[in-house]
Coordinates of N, CA and C in Angstrom, one line a residue:
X1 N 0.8 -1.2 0.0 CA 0.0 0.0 0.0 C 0.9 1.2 0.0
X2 N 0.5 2.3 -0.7 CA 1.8 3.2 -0.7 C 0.8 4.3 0.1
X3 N 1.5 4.8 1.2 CA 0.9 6.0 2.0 C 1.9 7.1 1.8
X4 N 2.7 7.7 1.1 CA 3.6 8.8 0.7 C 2.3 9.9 0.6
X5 N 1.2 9.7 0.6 CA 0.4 10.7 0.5 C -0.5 11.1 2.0
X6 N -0.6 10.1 2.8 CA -1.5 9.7 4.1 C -1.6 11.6 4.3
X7 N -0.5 11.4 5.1 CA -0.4 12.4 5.9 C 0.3 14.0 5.6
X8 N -0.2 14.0 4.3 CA 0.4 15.5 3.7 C -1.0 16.5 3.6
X9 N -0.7 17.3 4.0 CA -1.6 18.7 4.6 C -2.4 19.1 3.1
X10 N -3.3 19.7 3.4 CA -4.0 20.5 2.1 C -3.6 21.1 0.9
X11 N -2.3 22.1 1.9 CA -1.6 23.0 1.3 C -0.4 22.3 -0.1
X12 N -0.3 21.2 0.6 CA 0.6 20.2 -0.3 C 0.0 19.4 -1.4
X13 N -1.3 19.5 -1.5 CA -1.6 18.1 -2.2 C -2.8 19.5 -3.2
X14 N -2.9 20.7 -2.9 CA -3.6 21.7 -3.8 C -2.6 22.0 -5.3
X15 N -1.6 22.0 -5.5 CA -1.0 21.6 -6.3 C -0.5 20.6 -7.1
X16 N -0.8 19.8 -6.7 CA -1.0 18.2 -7.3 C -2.3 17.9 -7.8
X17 N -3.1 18.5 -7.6 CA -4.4 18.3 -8.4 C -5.0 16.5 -7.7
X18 N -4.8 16.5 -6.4 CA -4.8 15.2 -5.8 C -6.4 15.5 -5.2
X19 N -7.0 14.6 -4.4 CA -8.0 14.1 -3.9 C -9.6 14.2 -4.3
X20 N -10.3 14.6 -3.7 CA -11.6 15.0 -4.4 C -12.3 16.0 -3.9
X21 N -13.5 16.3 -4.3 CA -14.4 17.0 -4.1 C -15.2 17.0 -2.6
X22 N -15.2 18.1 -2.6 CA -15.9 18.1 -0.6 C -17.7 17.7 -1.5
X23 N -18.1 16.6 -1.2 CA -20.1 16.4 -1.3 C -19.6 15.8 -2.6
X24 N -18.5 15.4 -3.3 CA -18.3 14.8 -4.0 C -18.9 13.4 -4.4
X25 N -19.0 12.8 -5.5 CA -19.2 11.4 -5.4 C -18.1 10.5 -4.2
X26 N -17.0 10.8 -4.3 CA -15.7 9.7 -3.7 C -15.7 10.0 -2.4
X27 N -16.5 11.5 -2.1 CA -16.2 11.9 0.0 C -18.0 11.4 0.5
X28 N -18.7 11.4 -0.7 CA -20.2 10.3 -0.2 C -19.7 8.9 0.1
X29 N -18.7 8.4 -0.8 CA -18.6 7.0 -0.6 C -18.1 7.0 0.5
X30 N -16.9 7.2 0.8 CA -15.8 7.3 2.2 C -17.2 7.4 3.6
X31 N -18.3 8.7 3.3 CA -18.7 8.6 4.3 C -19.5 7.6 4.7
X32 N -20.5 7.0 3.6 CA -21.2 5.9 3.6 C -20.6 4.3 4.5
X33 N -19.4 4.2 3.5 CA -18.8 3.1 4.5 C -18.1 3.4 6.0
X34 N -18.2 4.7 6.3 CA -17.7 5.0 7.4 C -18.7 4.8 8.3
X35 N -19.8 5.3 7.6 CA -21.4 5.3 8.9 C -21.7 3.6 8.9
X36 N -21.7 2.5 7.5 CA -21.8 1.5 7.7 C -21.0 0.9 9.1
X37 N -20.0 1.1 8.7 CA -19.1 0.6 10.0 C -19.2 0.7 11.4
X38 N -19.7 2.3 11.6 CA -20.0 2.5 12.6 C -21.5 2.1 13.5
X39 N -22.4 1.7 12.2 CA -23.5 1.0 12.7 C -23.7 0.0 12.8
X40 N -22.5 -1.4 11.7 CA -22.1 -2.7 12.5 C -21.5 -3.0 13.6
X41 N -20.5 -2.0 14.0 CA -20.2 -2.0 15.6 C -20.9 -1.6 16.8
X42 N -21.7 -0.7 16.3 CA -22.8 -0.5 17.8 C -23.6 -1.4 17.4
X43 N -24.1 -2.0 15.8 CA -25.1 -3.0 16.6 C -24.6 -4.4 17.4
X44 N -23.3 -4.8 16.7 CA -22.8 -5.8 17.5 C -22.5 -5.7 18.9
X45 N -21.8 -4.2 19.7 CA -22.0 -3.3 21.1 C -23.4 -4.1 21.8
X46 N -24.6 -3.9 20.9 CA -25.8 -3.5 21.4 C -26.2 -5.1 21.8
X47 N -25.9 -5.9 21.5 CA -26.3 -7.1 21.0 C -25.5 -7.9 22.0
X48 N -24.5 -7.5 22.6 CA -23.2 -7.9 23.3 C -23.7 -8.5 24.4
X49 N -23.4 -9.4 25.4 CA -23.7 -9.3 26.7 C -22.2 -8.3 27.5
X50 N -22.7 -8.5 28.9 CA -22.0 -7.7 29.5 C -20.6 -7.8 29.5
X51 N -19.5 -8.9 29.7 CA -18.3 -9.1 29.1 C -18.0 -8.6 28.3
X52 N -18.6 -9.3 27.2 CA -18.1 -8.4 25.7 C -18.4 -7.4 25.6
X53 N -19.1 -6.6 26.0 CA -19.1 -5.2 25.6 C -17.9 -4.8 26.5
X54 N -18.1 -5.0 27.5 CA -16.3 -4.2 28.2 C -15.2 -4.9 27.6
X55 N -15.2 -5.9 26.8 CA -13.9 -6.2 26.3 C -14.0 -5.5 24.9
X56 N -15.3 -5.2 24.6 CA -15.0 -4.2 23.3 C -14.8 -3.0 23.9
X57 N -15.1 -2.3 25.1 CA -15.1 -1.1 25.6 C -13.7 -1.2 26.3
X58 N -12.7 -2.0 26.5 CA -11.4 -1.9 26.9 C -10.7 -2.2 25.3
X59 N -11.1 -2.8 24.2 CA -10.4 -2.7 23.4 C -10.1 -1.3 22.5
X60 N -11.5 -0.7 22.3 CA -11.4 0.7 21.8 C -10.6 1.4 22.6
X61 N -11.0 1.7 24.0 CA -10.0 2.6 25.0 C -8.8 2.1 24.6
X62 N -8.2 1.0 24.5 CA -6.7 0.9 24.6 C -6.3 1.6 22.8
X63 N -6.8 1.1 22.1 CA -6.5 1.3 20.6 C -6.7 3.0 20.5
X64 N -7.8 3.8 21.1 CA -7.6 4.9 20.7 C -6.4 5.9 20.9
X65 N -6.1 5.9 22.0 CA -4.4 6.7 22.6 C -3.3 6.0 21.9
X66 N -3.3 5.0 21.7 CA -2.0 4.2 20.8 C -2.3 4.4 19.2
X67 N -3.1 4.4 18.6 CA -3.5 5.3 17.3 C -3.2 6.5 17.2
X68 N -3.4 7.4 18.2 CA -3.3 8.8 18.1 C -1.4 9.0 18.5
X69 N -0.7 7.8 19.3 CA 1.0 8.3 19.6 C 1.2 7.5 18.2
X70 N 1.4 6.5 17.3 CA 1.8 6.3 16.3 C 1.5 7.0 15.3
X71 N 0.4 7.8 15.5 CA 0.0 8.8 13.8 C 0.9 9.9 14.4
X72 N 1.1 10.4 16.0 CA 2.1 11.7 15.9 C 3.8 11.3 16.1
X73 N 3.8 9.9 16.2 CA 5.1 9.7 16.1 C 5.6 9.4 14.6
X74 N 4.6 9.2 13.5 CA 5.0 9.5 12.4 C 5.3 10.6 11.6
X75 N 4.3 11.5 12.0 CA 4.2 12.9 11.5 C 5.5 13.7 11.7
X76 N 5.7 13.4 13.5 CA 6.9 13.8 13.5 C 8.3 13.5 13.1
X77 N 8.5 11.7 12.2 CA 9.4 11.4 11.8 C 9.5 12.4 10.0
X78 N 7.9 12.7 9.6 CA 8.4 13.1 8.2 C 8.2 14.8 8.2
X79 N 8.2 15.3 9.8 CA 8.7 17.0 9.8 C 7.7 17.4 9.5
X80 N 6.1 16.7 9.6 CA 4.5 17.1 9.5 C 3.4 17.5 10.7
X81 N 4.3 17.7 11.9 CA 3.5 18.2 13.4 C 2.9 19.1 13.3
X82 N 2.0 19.4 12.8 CA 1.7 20.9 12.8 C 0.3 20.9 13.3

């Protein structure tokens, strides 16, 4: 998968004639499967007994803060903190 583009700012990728349209066809799709996703995981949440929802409610909690130090420990490896 080539991510050379992930994490480059607006200002960078407006010159390149890169991504799409804001209400676009391609930023509907992204959102569509984003809302899909998020409504197979609360209904599976919802559906859960009490265990498994706290092991899904401990697995989110742990993954959210470790998502967020690896996206800023990359950013800061390619000089993109901003």
């Amino acid at each position: 998968m080539n991510t050379n583009l992930f994490f480059k700012s607006t200002d960078d990728l407006e010159g390149l004639g890169l991504g799409f349209s804001l209400w676009g066809p391609g930023h509907l799709i992204w959102l569509g499967c984003i809302f899909l996703a998020v409504w197979l995981i609360s209904s599976a949440y919802k559906k859960a007994g009490y265990k498994r929802r706290r092991l899904m409610a401990g697995i989110f909690a742990f993954f959210l803060p470790v998502s967020e130090i690896i996206k800023d420990c990359y950013t800061v490896s390619i000089g993109r903190l901003t």
